[in-house]
mmCIF file of C-alpha atoms in Angstrom:
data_model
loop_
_atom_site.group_PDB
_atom_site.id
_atom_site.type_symbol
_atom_site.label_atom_id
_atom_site.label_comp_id
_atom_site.label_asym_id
_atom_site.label_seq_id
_atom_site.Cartn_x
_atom_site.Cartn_y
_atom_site.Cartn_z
ATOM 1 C CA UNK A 153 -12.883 -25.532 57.466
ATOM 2 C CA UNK A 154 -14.804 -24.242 55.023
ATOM 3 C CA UNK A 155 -13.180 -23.654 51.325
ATOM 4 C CA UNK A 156 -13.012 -20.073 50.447
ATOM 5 C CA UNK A 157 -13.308 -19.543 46.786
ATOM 6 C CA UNK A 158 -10.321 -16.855 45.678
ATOM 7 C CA UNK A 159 -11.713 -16.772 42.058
ATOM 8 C CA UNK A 160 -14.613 -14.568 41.100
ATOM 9 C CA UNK A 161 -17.607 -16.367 39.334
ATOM 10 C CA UNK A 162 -16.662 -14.855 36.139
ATOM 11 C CA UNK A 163 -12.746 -15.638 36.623
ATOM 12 C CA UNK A 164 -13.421 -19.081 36.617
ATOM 13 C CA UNK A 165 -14.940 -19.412 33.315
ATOM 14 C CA UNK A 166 -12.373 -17.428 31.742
ATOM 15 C CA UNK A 167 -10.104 -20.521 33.696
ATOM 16 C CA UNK A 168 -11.916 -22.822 31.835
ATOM 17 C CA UNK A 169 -11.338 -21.402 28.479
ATOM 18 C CA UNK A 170 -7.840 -20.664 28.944
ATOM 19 C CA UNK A 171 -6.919 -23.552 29.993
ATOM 20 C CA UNK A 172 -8.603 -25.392 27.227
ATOM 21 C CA UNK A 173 -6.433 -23.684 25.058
ATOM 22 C CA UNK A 174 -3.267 -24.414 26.422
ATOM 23 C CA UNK A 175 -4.607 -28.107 26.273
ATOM 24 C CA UNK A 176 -5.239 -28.084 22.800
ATOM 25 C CA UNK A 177 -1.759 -26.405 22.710
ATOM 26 C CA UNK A 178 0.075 -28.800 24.710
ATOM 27 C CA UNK A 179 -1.407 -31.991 22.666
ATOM 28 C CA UNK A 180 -0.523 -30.538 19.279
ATOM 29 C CA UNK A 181 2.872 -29.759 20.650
ATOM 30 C CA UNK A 182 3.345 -33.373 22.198
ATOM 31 C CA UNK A 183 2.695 -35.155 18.728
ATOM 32 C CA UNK A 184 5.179 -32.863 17.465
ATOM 33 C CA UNK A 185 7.511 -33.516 19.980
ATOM 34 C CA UNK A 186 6.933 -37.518 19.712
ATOM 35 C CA UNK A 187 6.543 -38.292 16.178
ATOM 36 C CA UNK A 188 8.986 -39.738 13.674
ATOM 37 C CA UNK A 189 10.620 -36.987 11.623
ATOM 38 C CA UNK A 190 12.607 -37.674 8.425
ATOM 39 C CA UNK A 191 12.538 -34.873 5.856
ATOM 40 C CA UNK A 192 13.279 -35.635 2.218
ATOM 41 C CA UNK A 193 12.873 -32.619 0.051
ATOM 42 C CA UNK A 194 10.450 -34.385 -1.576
ATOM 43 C CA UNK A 195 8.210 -34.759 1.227
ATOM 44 C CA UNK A 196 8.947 -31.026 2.021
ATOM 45 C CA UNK A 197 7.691 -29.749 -1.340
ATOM 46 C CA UNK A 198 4.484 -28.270 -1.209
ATOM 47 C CA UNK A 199 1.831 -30.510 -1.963
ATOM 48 C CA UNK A 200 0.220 -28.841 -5.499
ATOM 49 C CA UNK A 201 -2.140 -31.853 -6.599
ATOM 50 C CA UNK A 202 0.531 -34.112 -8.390
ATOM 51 C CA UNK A 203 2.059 -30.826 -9.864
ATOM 52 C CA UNK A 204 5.284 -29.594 -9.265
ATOM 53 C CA UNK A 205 5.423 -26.576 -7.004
ATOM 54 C CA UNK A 206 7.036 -23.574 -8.550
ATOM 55 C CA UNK A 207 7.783 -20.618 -6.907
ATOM 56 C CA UNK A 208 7.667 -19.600 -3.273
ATOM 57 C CA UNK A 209 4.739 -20.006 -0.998
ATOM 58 C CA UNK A 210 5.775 -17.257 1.122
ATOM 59 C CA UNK A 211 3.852 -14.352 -1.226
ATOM 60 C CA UNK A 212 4.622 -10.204 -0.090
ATOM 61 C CA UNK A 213 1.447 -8.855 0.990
ATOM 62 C CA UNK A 214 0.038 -5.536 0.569
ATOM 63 C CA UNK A 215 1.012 -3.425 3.073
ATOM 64 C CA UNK A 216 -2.236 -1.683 2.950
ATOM 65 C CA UNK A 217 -3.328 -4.648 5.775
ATOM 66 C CA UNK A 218 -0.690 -3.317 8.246
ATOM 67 C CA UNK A 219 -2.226 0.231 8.189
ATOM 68 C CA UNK A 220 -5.862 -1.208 8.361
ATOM 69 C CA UNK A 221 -4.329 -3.556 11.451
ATOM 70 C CA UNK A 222 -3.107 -0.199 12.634
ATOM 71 C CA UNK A 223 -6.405 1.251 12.992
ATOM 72 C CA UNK A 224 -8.424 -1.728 14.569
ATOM 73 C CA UNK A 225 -5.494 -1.525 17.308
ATOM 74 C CA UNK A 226 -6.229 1.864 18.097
ATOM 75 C CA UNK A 227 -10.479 1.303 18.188
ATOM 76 C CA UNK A 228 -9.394 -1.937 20.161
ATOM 77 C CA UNK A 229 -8.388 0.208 22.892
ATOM 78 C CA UNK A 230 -10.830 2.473 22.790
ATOM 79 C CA UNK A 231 -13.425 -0.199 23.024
ATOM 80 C CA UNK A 232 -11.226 -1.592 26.188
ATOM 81 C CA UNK A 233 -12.095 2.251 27.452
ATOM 82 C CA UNK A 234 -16.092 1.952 26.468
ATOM 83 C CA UNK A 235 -16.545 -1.248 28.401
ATOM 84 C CA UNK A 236 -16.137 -0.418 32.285
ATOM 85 C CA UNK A 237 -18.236 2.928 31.316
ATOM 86 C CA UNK A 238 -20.998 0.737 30.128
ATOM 87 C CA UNK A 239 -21.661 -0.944 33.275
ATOM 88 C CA UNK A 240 -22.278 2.484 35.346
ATOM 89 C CA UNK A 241 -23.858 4.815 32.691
ATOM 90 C CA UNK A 242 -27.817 4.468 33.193
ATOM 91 C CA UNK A 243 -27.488 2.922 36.597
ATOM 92 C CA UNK A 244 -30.107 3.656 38.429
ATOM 93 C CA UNK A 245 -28.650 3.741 42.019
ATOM 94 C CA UNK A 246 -25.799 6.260 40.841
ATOM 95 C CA UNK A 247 -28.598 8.625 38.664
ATOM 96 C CA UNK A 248 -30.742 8.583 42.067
ATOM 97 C CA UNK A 249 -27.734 9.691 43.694
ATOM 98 C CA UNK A 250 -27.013 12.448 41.574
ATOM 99 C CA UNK A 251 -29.504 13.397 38.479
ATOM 100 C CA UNK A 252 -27.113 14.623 36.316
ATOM 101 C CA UNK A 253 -24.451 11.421 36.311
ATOM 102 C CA UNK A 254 -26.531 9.942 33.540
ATOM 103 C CA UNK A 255 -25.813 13.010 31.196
ATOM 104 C CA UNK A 256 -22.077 13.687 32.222
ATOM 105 C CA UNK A 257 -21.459 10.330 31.136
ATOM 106 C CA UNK A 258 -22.974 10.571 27.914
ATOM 107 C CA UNK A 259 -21.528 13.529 27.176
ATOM 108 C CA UNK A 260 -17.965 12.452 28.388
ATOM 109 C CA UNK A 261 -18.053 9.207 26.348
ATOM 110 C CA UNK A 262 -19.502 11.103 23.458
ATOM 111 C CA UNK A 263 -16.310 13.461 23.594
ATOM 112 C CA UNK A 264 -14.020 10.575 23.823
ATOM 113 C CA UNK A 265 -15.498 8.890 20.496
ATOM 114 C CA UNK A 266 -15.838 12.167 18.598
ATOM 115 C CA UNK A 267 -12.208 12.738 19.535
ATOM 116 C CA UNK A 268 -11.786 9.598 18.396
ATOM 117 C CA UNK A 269 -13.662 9.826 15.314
ATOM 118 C CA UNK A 270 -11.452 12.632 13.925
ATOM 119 C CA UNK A 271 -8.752 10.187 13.622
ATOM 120 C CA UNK A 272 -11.259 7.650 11.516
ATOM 121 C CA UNK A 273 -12.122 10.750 9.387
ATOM 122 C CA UNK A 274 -8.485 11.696 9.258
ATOM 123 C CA UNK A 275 -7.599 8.072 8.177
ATOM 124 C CA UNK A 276 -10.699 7.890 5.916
ATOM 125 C CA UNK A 277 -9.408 11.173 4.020
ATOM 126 C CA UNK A 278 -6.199 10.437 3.201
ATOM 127 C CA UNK A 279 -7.187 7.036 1.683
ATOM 128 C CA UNK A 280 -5.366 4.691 4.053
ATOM 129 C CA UNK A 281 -8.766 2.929 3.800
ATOM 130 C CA UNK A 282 -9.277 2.815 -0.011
ATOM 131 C CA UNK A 283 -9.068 -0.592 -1.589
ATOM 132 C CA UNK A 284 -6.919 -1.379 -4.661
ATOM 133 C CA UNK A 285 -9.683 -1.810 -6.817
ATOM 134 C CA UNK A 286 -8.970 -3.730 -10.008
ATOM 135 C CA UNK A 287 -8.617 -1.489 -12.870
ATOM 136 C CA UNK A 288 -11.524 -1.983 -15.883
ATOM 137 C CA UNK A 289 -9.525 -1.320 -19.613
ATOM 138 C CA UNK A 290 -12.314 -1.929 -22.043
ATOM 139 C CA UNK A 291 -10.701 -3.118 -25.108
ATOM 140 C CA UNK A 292 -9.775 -0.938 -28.181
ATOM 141 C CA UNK A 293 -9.632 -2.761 -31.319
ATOM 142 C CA UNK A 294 -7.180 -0.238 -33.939
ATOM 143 C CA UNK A 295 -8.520 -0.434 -37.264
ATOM 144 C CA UNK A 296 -9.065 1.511 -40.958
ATOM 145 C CA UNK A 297 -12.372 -0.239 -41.653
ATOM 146 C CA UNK A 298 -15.176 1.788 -41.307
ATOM 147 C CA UNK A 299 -18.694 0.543 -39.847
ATOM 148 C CA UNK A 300 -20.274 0.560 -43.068
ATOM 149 C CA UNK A 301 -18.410 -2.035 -44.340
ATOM 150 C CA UNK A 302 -20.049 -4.427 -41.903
ATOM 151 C CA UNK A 303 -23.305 -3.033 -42.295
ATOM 152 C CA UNK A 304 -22.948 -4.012 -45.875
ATOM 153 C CA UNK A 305 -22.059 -7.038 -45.486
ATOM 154 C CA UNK A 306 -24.709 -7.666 -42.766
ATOM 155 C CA UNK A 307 -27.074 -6.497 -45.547
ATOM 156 C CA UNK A 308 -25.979 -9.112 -47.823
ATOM 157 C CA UNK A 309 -28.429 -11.577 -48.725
ATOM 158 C CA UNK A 310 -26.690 -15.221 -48.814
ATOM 159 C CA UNK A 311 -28.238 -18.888 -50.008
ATOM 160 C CA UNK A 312 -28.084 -21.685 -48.213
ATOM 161 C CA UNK A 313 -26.637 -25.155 -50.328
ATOM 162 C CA UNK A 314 -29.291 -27.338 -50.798
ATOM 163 C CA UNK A 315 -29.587 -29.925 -48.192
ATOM 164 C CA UNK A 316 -30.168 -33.626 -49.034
ATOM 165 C CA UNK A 317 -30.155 -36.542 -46.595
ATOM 166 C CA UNK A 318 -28.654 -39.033 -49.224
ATOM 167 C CA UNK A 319 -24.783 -39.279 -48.645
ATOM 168 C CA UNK A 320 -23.574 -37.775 -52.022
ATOM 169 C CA UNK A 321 -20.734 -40.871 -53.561
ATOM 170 C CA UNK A 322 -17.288 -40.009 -52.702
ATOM 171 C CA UNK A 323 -14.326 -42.512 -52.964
ATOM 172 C CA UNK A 324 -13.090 -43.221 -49.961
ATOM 173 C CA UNK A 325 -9.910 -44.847 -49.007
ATOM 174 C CA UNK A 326 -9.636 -47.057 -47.060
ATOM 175 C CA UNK A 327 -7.148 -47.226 -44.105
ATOM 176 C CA UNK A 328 -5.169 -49.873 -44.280
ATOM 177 C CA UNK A 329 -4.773 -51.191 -40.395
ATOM 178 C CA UNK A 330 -2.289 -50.931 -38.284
ATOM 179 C CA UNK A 331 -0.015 -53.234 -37.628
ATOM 180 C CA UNK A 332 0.883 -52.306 -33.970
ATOM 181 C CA UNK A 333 -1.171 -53.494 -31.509
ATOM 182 C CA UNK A 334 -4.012 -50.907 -30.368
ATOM 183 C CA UNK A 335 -2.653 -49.135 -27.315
ATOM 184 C CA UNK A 336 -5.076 -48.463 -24.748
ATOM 185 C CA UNK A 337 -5.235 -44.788 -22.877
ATOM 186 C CA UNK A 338 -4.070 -45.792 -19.434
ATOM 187 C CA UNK A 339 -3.145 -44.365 -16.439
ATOM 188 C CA UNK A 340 0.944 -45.261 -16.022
ATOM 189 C CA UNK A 341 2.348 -43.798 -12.502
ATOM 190 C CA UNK A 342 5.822 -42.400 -12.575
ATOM 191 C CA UNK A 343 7.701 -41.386 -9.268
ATOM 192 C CA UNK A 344 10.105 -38.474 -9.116
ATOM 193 C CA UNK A 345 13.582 -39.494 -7.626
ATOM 194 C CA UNK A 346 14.717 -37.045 -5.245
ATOM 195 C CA UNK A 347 17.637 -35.352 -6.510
ATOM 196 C CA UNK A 348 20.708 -36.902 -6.275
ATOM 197 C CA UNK A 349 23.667 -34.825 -4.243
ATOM 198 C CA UNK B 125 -3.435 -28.919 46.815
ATOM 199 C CA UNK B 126 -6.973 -27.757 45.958
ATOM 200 C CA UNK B 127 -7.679 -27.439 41.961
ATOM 201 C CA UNK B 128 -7.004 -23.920 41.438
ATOM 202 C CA UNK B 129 -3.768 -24.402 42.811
ATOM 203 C CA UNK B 130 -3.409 -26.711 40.019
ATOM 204 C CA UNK B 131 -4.780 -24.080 37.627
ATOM 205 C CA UNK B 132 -2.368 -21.735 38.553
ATOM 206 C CA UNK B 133 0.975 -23.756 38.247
ATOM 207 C CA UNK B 134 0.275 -25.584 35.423
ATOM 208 C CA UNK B 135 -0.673 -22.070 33.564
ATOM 209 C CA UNK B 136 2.317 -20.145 35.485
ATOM 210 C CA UNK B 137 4.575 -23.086 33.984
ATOM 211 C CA UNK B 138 3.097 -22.884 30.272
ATOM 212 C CA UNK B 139 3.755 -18.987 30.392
ATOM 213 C CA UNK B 140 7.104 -19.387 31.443
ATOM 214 C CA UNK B 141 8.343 -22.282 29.181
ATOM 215 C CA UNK B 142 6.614 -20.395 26.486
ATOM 216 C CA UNK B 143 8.335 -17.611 27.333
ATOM 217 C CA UNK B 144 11.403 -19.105 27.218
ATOM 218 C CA UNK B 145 10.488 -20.812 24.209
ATOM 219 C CA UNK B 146 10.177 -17.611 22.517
ATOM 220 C CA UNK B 147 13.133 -15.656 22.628
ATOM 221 C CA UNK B 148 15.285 -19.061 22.272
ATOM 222 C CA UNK B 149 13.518 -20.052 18.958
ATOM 223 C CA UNK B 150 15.572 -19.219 15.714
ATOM 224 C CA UNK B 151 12.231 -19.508 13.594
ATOM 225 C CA UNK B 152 10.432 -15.925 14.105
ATOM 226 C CA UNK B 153 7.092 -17.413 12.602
ATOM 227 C CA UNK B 154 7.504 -20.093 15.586
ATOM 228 C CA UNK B 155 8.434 -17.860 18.300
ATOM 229 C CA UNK B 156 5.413 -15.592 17.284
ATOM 230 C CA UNK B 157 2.804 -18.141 17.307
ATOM 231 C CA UNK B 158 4.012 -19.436 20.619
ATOM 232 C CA UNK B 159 3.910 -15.634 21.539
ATOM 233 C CA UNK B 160 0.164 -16.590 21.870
ATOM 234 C CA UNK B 161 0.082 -19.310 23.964
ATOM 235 C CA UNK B 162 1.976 -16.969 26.728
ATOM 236 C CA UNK B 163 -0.349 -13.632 25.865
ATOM 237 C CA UNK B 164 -3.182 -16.571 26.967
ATOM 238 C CA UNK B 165 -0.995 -17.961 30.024
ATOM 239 C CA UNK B 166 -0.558 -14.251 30.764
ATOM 240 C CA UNK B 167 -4.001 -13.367 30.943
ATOM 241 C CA UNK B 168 -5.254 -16.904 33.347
ATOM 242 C CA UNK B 169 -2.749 -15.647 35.574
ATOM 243 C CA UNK B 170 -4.293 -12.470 35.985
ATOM 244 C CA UNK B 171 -7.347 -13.705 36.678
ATOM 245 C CA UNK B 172 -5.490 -15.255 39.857
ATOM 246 C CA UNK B 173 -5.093 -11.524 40.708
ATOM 247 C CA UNK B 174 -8.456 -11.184 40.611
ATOM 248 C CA UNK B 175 -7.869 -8.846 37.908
ATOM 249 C CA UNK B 176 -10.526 -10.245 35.628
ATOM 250 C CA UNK B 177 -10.765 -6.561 33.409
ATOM 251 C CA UNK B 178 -6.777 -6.668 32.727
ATOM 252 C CA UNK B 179 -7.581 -10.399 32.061
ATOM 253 C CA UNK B 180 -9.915 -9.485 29.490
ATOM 254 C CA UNK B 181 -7.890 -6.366 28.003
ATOM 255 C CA UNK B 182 -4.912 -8.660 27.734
ATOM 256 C CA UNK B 183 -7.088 -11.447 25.278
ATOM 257 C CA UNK B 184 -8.838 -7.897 23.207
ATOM 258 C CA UNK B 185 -5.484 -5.963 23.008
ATOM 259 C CA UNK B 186 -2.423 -8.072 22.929
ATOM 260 C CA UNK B 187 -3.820 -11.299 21.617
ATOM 261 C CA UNK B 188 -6.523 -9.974 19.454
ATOM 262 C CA UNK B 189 -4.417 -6.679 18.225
ATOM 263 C CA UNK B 190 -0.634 -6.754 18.919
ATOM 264 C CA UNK B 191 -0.085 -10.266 17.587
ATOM 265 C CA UNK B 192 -1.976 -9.682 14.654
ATOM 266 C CA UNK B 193 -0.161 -7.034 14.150
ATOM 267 C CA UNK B 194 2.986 -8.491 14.486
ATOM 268 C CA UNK B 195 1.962 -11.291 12.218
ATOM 269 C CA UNK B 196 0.782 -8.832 9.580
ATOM 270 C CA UNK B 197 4.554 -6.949 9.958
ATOM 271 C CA UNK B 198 5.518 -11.145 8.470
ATOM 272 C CA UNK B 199 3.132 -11.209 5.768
ATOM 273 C CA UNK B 200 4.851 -8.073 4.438
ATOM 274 C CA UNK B 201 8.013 -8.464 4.918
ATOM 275 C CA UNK B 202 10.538 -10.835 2.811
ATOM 276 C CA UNK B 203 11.630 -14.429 3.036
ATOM 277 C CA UNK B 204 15.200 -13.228 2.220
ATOM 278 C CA UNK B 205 15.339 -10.573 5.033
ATOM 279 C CA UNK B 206 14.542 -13.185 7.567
ATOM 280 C CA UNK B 207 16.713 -15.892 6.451
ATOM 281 C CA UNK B 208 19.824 -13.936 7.732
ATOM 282 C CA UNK B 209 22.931 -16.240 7.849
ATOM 283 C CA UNK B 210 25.458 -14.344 9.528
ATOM 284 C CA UNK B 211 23.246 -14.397 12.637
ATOM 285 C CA UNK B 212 22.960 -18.289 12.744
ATOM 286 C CA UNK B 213 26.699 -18.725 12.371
ATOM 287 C CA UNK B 214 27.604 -16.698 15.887
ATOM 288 C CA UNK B 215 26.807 -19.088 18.083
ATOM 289 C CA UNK B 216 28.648 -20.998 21.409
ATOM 290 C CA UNK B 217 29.065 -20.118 24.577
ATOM 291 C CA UNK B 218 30.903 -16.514 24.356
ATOM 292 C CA UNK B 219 27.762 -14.931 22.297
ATOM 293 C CA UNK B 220 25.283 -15.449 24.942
ATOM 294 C CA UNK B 221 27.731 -14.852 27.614
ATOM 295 C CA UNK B 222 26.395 -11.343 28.332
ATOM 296 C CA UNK B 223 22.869 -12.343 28.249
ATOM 297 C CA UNK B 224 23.288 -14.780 30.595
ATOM 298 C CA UNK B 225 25.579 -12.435 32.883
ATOM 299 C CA UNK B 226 22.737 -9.730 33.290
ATOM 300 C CA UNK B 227 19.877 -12.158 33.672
ATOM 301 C CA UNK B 228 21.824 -13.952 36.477
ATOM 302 C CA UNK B 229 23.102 -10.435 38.070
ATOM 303 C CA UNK B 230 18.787 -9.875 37.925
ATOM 304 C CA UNK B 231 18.020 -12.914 39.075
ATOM 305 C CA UNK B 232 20.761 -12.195 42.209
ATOM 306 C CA UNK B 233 19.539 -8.093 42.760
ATOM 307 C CA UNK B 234 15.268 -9.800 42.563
ATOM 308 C CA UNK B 235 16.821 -12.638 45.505
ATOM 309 C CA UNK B 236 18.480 -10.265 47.589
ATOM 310 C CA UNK B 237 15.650 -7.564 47.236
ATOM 311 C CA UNK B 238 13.216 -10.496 48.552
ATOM 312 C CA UNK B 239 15.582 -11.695 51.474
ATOM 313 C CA UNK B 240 16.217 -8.054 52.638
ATOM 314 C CA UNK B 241 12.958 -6.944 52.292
ATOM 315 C CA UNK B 242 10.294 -7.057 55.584
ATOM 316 C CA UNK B 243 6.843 -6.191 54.249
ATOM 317 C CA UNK B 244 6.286 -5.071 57.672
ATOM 318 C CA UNK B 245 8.418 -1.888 57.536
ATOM 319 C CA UNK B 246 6.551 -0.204 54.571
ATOM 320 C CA UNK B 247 3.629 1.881 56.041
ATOM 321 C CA UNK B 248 1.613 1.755 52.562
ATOM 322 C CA UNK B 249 1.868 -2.024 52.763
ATOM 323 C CA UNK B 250 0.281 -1.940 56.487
ATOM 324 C CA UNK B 251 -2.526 0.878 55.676
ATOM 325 C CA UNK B 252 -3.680 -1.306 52.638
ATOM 326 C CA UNK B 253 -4.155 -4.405 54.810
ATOM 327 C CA UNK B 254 -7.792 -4.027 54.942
ATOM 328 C CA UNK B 255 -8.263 -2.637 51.379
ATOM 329 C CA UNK B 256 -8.105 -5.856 49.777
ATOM 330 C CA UNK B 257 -10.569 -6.696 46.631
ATOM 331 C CA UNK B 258 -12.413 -9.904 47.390
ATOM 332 C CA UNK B 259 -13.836 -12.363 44.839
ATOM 333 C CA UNK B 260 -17.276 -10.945 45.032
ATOM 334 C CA UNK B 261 -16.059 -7.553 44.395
ATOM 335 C CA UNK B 262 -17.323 -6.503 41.262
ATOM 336 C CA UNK B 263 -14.240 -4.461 39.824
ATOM 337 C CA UNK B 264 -15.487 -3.492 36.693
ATOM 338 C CA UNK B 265 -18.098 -1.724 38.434
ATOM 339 C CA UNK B 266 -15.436 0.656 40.242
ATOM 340 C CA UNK B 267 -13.274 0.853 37.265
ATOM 341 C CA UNK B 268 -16.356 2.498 35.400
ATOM 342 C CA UNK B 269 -17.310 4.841 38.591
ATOM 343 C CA UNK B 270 -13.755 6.046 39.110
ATOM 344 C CA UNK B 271 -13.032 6.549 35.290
ATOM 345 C CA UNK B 272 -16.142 8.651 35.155
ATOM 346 C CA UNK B 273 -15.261 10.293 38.374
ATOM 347 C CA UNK B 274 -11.997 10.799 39.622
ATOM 348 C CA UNK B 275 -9.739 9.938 36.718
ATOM 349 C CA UNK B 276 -12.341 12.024 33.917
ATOM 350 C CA UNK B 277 -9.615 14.430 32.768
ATOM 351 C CA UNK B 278 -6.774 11.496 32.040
ATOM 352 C CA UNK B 279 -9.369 9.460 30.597
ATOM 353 C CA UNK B 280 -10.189 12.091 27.995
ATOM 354 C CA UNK B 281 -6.639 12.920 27.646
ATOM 355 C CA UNK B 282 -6.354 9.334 26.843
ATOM 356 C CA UNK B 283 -8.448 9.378 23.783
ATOM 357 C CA UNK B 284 -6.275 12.867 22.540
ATOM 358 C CA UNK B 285 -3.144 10.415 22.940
ATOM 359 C CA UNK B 286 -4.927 7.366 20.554
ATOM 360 C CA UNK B 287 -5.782 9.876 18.376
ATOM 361 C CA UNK B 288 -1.740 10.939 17.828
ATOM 362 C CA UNK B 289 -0.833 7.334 17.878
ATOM 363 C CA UNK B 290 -3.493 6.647 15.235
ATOM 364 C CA UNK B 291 -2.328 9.915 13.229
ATOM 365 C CA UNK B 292 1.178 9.076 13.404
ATOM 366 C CA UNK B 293 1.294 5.418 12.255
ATOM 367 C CA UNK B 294 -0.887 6.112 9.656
ATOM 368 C CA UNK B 295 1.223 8.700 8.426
ATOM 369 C CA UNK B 296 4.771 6.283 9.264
ATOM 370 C CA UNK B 297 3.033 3.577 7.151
ATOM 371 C CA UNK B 298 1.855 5.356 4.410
ATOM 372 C CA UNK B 299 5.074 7.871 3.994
ATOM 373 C CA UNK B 300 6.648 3.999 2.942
ATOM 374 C CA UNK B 301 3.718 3.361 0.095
ATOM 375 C CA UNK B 302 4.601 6.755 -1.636
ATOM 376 C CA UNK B 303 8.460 6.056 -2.395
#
């Protein structure tokens, strides 16, 4: 008996992938499910490079990404819509048929985007797309003193001391040494106790 | 039991456990990202259906849009909101009492429907015996030809409806920004 396949060529590939997935899936989810766990808070605080976390980790976003998710949806679709038309517009077999399939296609499919395309204008007008730029304040320094002052004083010729490579004699005292034993910069560990209930 | 047979439970089984999984998980975060693992479930079974397009829409749309989406709607919205106490504190047996009445009254109405029922009976069930797709059908070929042809005016209508839906959540999620 032969085997008939019930997959189509393309099916199967899109098998494969899927299924590698769900592997990758099921052996992250099986060391979860067999591994050891006993939370401390401190092994539950954030890791922050030896600092201590402040704060929450779970930041508010800008809920300008929700309306730009918005839109992608909506062109998502559309491009779900472009995709079966692709394969028949320009075929020859079906322009033989009938000379004029090639151009109701294009223009269908070019009414469907312009449609389309109204919305992007319509999104692209009211800002939803803008980005919060950061705002530039050049500084503004408040004060009495007019420029000419510093022009003057730019102007202003000065002399440079005399420079001599002998050390000039100065008394100097001596430090009288310590008594304490030199302590050395070193690294000293110290471990946070968990806090006590 | 050949090795598409295989295929097909062992993805059939991952889309219902994660199923399950997901609307029995208290952590939404969890539940979401386990959302995915279904969507991709989802979308190997339909290629059993030899339904390779919807296979493909369901990875572009639903993985690739919806749960982003959904994941974006967590990003924005506040630790505190989804902490909620009172809901973890109702729990035992009488609180999911009515969820588990209607899904066994469903299960019993989906049995009895599929002991009752004799496919025979139905003429549109015995007309479509011979109009069956076969694997070397290529169906995104006649999806293309009958979007072009038969189904032209719903298919433009189509792109007037993603229009309004694009129109009116921009507008819902902007009218928020402004107050």
């Amino acid at each position: 008996m032969e085997q008939v396949s019930q997959l189509t060529e393309f099916g199967k590939i899109f098998l494969f992938l899927i299924i590698g997935i769900l592997l990758v899936s099921a052996t992250l989810f099986l060391s979860r499910s067999l591994s050891i766990r006993r939370p401390t808070p401190l092994k539950l605080s954030s890791y922050e490079c030896g600092e201590e976390p402040s704060g929450n980790s779970w930041l508010q976003f800008n809920s300008r990404f929700y309306v730009i998710a918005l839109v992608f949806l909506l062109f998502d679709v559309e491009l779900i819509f472009i995709f079966p038309w692709t394969t028949v517009f320009g075929q020859k077999i079906l322009i033989n048929a009938d000379p004029m399939w090639g151009w109701l296609t294009l223009i269908e499919m070019f009414v469907f985007v312009g449609i389309l395309l109204i919305g992007l204008v319509y999104v692209w007008r009211k800002g939803d797309l803008d980005w919060i730029r950061p705002e530039q304040k050049l500084p503004v320094a408040e004060s009495n003193i007019p420029l000419s002052v510093y022009d003057k004083i730019n102007a202003e010729v000065y002399t440079v001391k005399p420079f001599f490579a002998e050390r000039p004699q100065v008394q100097v005292e001596s430090i009288a040494p310590a008594n304490s034993p030199v302590s050395k910069p070193a690294f000293k560990p110290t471990f946070r106790k968990p806090p006590q209930a | 039991m050949t090795i598409e047979q295989l295929a097909f439970y062992v993805i059939s089984a991952t889309a219902l456990l994660s199923a399950l999984l997901v609307v029995s998980l208290k952590n939404f975060v969890r539940s979401i990202f386990l959302f995915f693992l279904t969507l991709f479930s989802m979308a190997g079974l339909f290629v059993f259906a030899l339904a390779d397009f919807v296979a493909v829409t369901q990875l572009v749309i639903y993985v690739g849009g919806v749960l982003v989406l959904m994941i974006f709607a967590f990003l924005l919205s506040n630790r505190e909101l989804l902490n909620n106490p009172e809901a973890s504190e109702q729990s035992g047996f009488l609180h999911y009492l009515p969820g588990i009445t209607v899904s066994v009254v469903f299960l019993g109405v989906l049995l009895m429907v599929l002991l009752k029922l004799d496919p025979g009976e139905f003429q549109w069930i015995q007309q479509s015996k011979e109009n069956t797709l076969k694997p070397t059908d290529n169906t995104i070929h006649y999806l293309g030809i009958n979007i072009m042809t038969r189904y032209l005016l719903p298919f433009e209508v189509v792109s007037v409806l993603l229009l309004m839906a694009l129109i009116g959540a921009a507008h819902l999620a902007r009218k928020e920004k402004e107050q």
